Amino acid sequence: HHIESMFTNMAKLGITDVFLHVRAFGDAIYPSEVFSPAQFVCGNDGELPFDVLSFCLEQGQKYGMSIHAWINPYRALNGDDVASLNECRMKKWLTEKSSNVIKIGGRYYFNPASDEVRELIIDGVREILTNYPDVKGIHIDDYFYPTQDASFDRAAYEEYLKENKQTSLSGFRKNNLNLLVSAIYSAVKEEDANALFGISPAGVIATVTEKQYADVYTWCANEGYIDYICPQVYFGLEHQTCDFKKICKVWRDIIKTDSVDLIIGMTLGKAKSKVDN
């Protein structure tokens, strides 16, 4: 009933595209052979009560809305509850204490340097588009590298340096993200040439590139990475350092190819807060 109410409300507002958060961690709100069921949906019993993605697609069709599947590729597990997972690759990695998953700040994250991790994420993308052909695209947001701490991926970086001696830690991490982003783009287009792949990074480019290692300059200047960039421009017109117009112009100016569209991401919370910060 809650989902039906949301779609009814969105239809009244004239909303045409819905970005549905199908994977917040290493999980899924739909039956999956790649990831465990999402605890947010199934609670403590470990079983999905119904296929949330399928139901939302039905609601979307009812109102003529497009549904995009939004995933967080690198967040693996919130806490230590390995027992709640089904026999997925993530559980195997956690049980074996594999370097494919790394714990930091009380959470587990997939290791962006791992080929196996990239394979897992791509398998998840393909599963969505294969099993749900009505999904119009894949979307990821601003959860890239979880830390600037060099200890997070020291072993992988030192291994990489044996073949790439001049690469900085920042360059290594950016390259890992570029490999994933281009691989998702290719997988999406192979499954459905008309499906879109886009990313919504944080609004301040320096934060995105220097603290999260997301090479948005490359993604926005070259074909083969994204169809659109949707920066989170959560700033008012009178913000002292990051006013709305200034931030929008920065993002507009880094797009160097006609294959990438700019969509400005806004939060309705700003409309209600009446605070320009």
XYZ file of C-alpha atoms in Angstrom:
277
model
C 0.000 0.000 0.000
C 2.831 2.399 0.803
C 4.417 1.858 -2.601
C 1.072 2.312 -4.362
C 0.526 5.569 -2.459
C 3.964 6.840 -3.437
C 3.345 6.156 -7.114
C -0.095 7.773 -6.924
C 1.467 10.868 -5.359
C 4.261 10.966 -7.927
C 1.739 10.701 -10.744
C -0.156 13.693 -9.339
C 3.123 15.644 -9.288
C 3.838 14.794 -12.917
C 6.981 12.765 -12.200
C 8.116 10.771 -15.213
C 11.286 8.966 -14.063
C 11.805 7.078 -10.810
C 15.223 6.066 -9.480
C 14.579 3.025 -7.306
C 17.236 2.109 -4.744
C 17.537 -1.600 -5.492
C 20.904 -2.158 -3.772
C 22.043 -0.081 -0.791
C 24.717 -2.599 0.289
C 25.722 -6.015 -1.095
C 22.049 -6.932 -1.318
C 18.969 -6.824 -3.527
C 15.295 -5.854 -3.173
C 14.478 -8.455 -5.865
C 15.217 -12.220 -6.135
C 18.905 -12.480 -7.008
C 21.451 -15.204 -7.633
C 24.275 -12.693 -7.126
C 23.354 -10.926 -3.858
C 21.498 -11.701 -0.633
C 17.974 -10.346 -0.004
C 17.949 -6.793 1.358
C 17.426 -6.723 5.110
C 15.641 -3.385 4.745
C 12.885 -5.322 2.969
C 12.914 -8.785 4.529
C 13.631 -7.895 8.150
C 14.979 -10.689 10.331
C 13.556 -13.727 8.544
C 15.879 -13.416 5.548
C 13.134 -13.839 2.935
C 11.819 -11.187 0.567
C 8.062 -10.870 1.138
C 7.640 -10.002 -2.547
C 9.653 -8.826 -5.555
C 9.834 -5.087 -4.860
C 11.450 -4.210 -8.189
C 8.826 -6.095 -10.185
C 5.986 -4.463 -8.218
C 7.459 -0.979 -8.758
C 7.825 -1.660 -12.478
C 4.121 -2.569 -12.593
C 3.240 0.651 -10.781
C 5.468 2.636 -13.102
C 3.806 1.161 -16.181
C 0.405 2.006 -14.725
C 1.340 5.698 -14.704
C 3.686 5.793 -17.696
C 6.829 6.269 -15.592
C 10.318 4.998 -16.358
C 12.083 3.051 -13.617
C 15.868 3.228 -13.230
C 17.696 0.798 -10.912
C 19.958 2.633 -8.448
C 22.814 0.651 -6.922
C 25.655 1.409 -4.504
C 28.412 -0.738 -5.970
C 31.000 -0.672 -3.164
C 29.041 -0.711 0.105
C 29.058 -4.378 1.125
C 27.716 -4.925 4.658
C 26.528 -2.600 7.392
C 27.890 -4.225 10.550
C 29.009 -7.820 11.153
C 25.847 -9.838 10.536
C 27.340 -12.385 8.138
C 24.918 -15.081 9.337
C 21.944 -13.270 7.749
C 23.439 -13.603 4.261
C 22.563 -16.409 1.875
C 25.317 -18.416 0.151
C 26.448 -15.530 -2.057
C 29.981 -14.606 -3.125
C 30.079 -11.809 -0.562
C 29.426 -14.257 2.309
C 32.187 -16.529 1.014
C 34.626 -13.598 0.886
C 33.662 -12.421 4.369
C 33.931 -15.922 5.826
C 37.331 -16.490 4.213
C 38.493 -12.992 5.206
C 39.278 -12.302 1.558
C 40.846 -8.985 0.503
C 37.805 -8.507 -1.754
C 36.014 -7.001 1.240
C 37.613 -4.528 3.642
C 36.255 -3.304 6.968
C 36.514 0.370 7.840
C 34.423 2.529 10.165
C 32.211 -0.381 11.265
C 31.197 -1.264 7.707
C 32.498 -3.628 5.059
C 33.256 -2.308 1.584
C 34.109 -4.138 -1.604
C 37.691 -3.543 -2.680
C 37.633 -1.413 -5.860
C 41.061 -2.793 -6.867
C 39.741 -6.356 -7.205
C 38.894 -7.888 -10.586
C 36.565 -10.321 -8.797
C 34.699 -7.424 -7.209
C 34.242 -5.743 -10.595
C 32.954 -9.041 -11.950
C 30.464 -9.308 -9.073
C 29.134 -5.776 -9.633
C 28.833 -6.302 -13.401
C 27.054 -9.641 -12.878
C 24.572 -7.776 -10.670
C 23.987 -5.132 -13.346
C 23.467 -7.755 -16.049
C 21.064 -9.700 -13.816
C 18.846 -6.641 -13.369
C 18.701 -5.794 -17.072
C 18.247 -9.423 -18.145
C 15.509 -10.298 -15.651
C 13.773 -6.908 -15.775
C 13.930 -5.669 -19.384
C 11.552 -2.790 -18.542
C 14.240 -1.166 -16.370
C 15.330 1.940 -18.284
C 18.777 2.348 -16.808
C 21.371 1.788 -14.096
C 22.314 4.586 -11.698
C 25.025 4.980 -9.050
C 25.534 7.877 -6.671
C 28.354 9.355 -4.599
C 29.610 6.343 -2.619
C 32.972 5.731 -4.272
C 36.088 5.244 -2.105
C 35.015 5.322 1.558
C 38.264 6.792 2.864
C 41.499 8.611 2.074
C 43.322 6.344 4.532
C 46.213 4.655 2.702
C 45.900 1.508 4.839
C 42.522 0.715 3.240
C 44.052 -0.821 0.103
C 47.797 -0.816 0.829
C 48.340 -4.439 -0.236
C 46.573 -3.959 -3.580
C 48.393 -0.688 -4.227
C 51.819 -2.195 -3.483
C 51.040 -5.066 -5.848
C 49.993 -2.586 -8.532
C 53.230 -0.606 -8.119
C 55.295 -3.620 -9.177
C 53.961 -3.098 -12.715
C 53.155 0.631 -12.569
C 55.980 2.220 -10.615
C 55.140 5.898 -11.141
C 51.473 5.752 -10.179
C 50.285 7.740 -7.136
C 47.746 6.267 -4.720
C 45.238 8.772 -6.084
C 45.973 7.702 -9.669
C 45.660 4.035 -8.719
C 42.284 4.573 -7.073
C 40.953 6.718 -9.911
C 41.977 4.062 -12.398
C 40.119 1.392 -10.400
C 36.936 3.480 -10.502
C 37.385 4.213 -14.211
C 37.647 0.485 -14.917
C 34.367 -0.154 -13.086
C 32.482 2.784 -14.624
C 33.490 1.898 -18.193
C 32.680 -1.781 -17.533
C 29.195 -0.929 -16.218
C 28.595 1.286 -19.258
C 29.620 -1.514 -21.633
C 27.502 -4.091 -19.797
C 24.440 -1.831 -19.838
C 24.754 -1.191 -23.584
C 25.313 -4.891 -24.324
C 22.140 -5.802 -22.450
C 20.030 -2.926 -23.818
C 21.402 -0.335 -26.245
C 18.673 2.113 -25.191
C 19.191 1.776 -21.432
C 21.001 4.642 -19.714
C 23.872 4.610 -17.255
C 24.479 7.658 -15.115
C 26.144 8.844 -11.939
C 25.226 11.468 -9.333
C 28.437 12.561 -7.592
C 28.658 15.109 -4.789
C 28.377 18.717 -5.961
C 31.889 19.999 -5.195
C 34.300 18.588 -7.782
C 37.379 18.853 -5.546
C 35.674 16.619 -2.968
C 34.690 14.094 -5.625
C 38.101 13.836 -7.288
C 40.478 14.328 -4.350
C 38.640 12.632 -1.474
C 36.568 9.989 -3.261
C 38.850 9.410 -6.296
C 36.069 9.683 -8.851
C 37.610 10.882 -12.133
C 34.596 12.849 -13.327
C 36.798 14.784 -15.768
C 37.450 11.577 -17.721
C 33.846 10.363 -17.472
C 32.469 13.661 -18.783
C 35.003 14.165 -21.557
C 34.991 10.763 -23.242
C 32.423 8.429 -24.737
C 32.153 5.017 -23.100
C 31.777 5.923 -19.433
C 28.353 7.480 -18.767
C 25.252 8.762 -20.534
C 24.640 11.530 -18.005
C 26.182 13.166 -14.969
C 23.817 14.355 -12.249
C 25.837 16.341 -9.684
C 24.202 16.890 -6.307
C 24.052 20.681 -6.426
C 22.586 21.056 -2.967
C 23.534 24.726 -2.596
C 21.503 27.902 -2.606
C 21.911 30.927 -4.884
C 23.576 32.942 -2.138
C 25.930 30.321 -0.731
C 29.223 32.047 0.098
C 31.617 29.523 -1.466
C 29.511 27.170 -3.601
C 26.555 29.043 -4.978
C 24.177 27.155 -7.229
C 25.041 28.929 -10.490
C 28.788 28.646 -9.941
C 28.622 24.904 -9.251
C 26.359 24.265 -12.256
C 28.777 26.127 -14.533
C 31.745 24.076 -13.284
C 29.967 20.850 -14.186
C 28.769 22.182 -17.524
C 32.314 23.156 -18.453
C 33.883 19.736 -17.847
C 31.576 18.016 -20.347
C 33.563 17.705 -23.576
C 31.483 15.206 -25.529
C 27.949 15.278 -26.928
C 27.392 11.756 -25.599
C 27.162 12.993 -21.980
C 24.151 14.963 -20.732
C 24.161 17.223 -17.677
C 21.259 16.823 -15.254
C 21.287 19.012 -12.153
C 20.507 17.048 -8.998
C 18.557 18.969 -6.362
C 17.111 18.052 -2.990
C 13.584 19.008 -2.031
C 14.852 19.446 1.522
C 16.350 22.768 0.439
C 12.942 24.028 -0.644
C 11.614 23.377 2.855
C 14.640 24.352 4.952
C 14.749 28.036 3.920
C 18.466 27.900 4.809
C 21.040 28.759 2.169
C 23.923 26.471 3.079
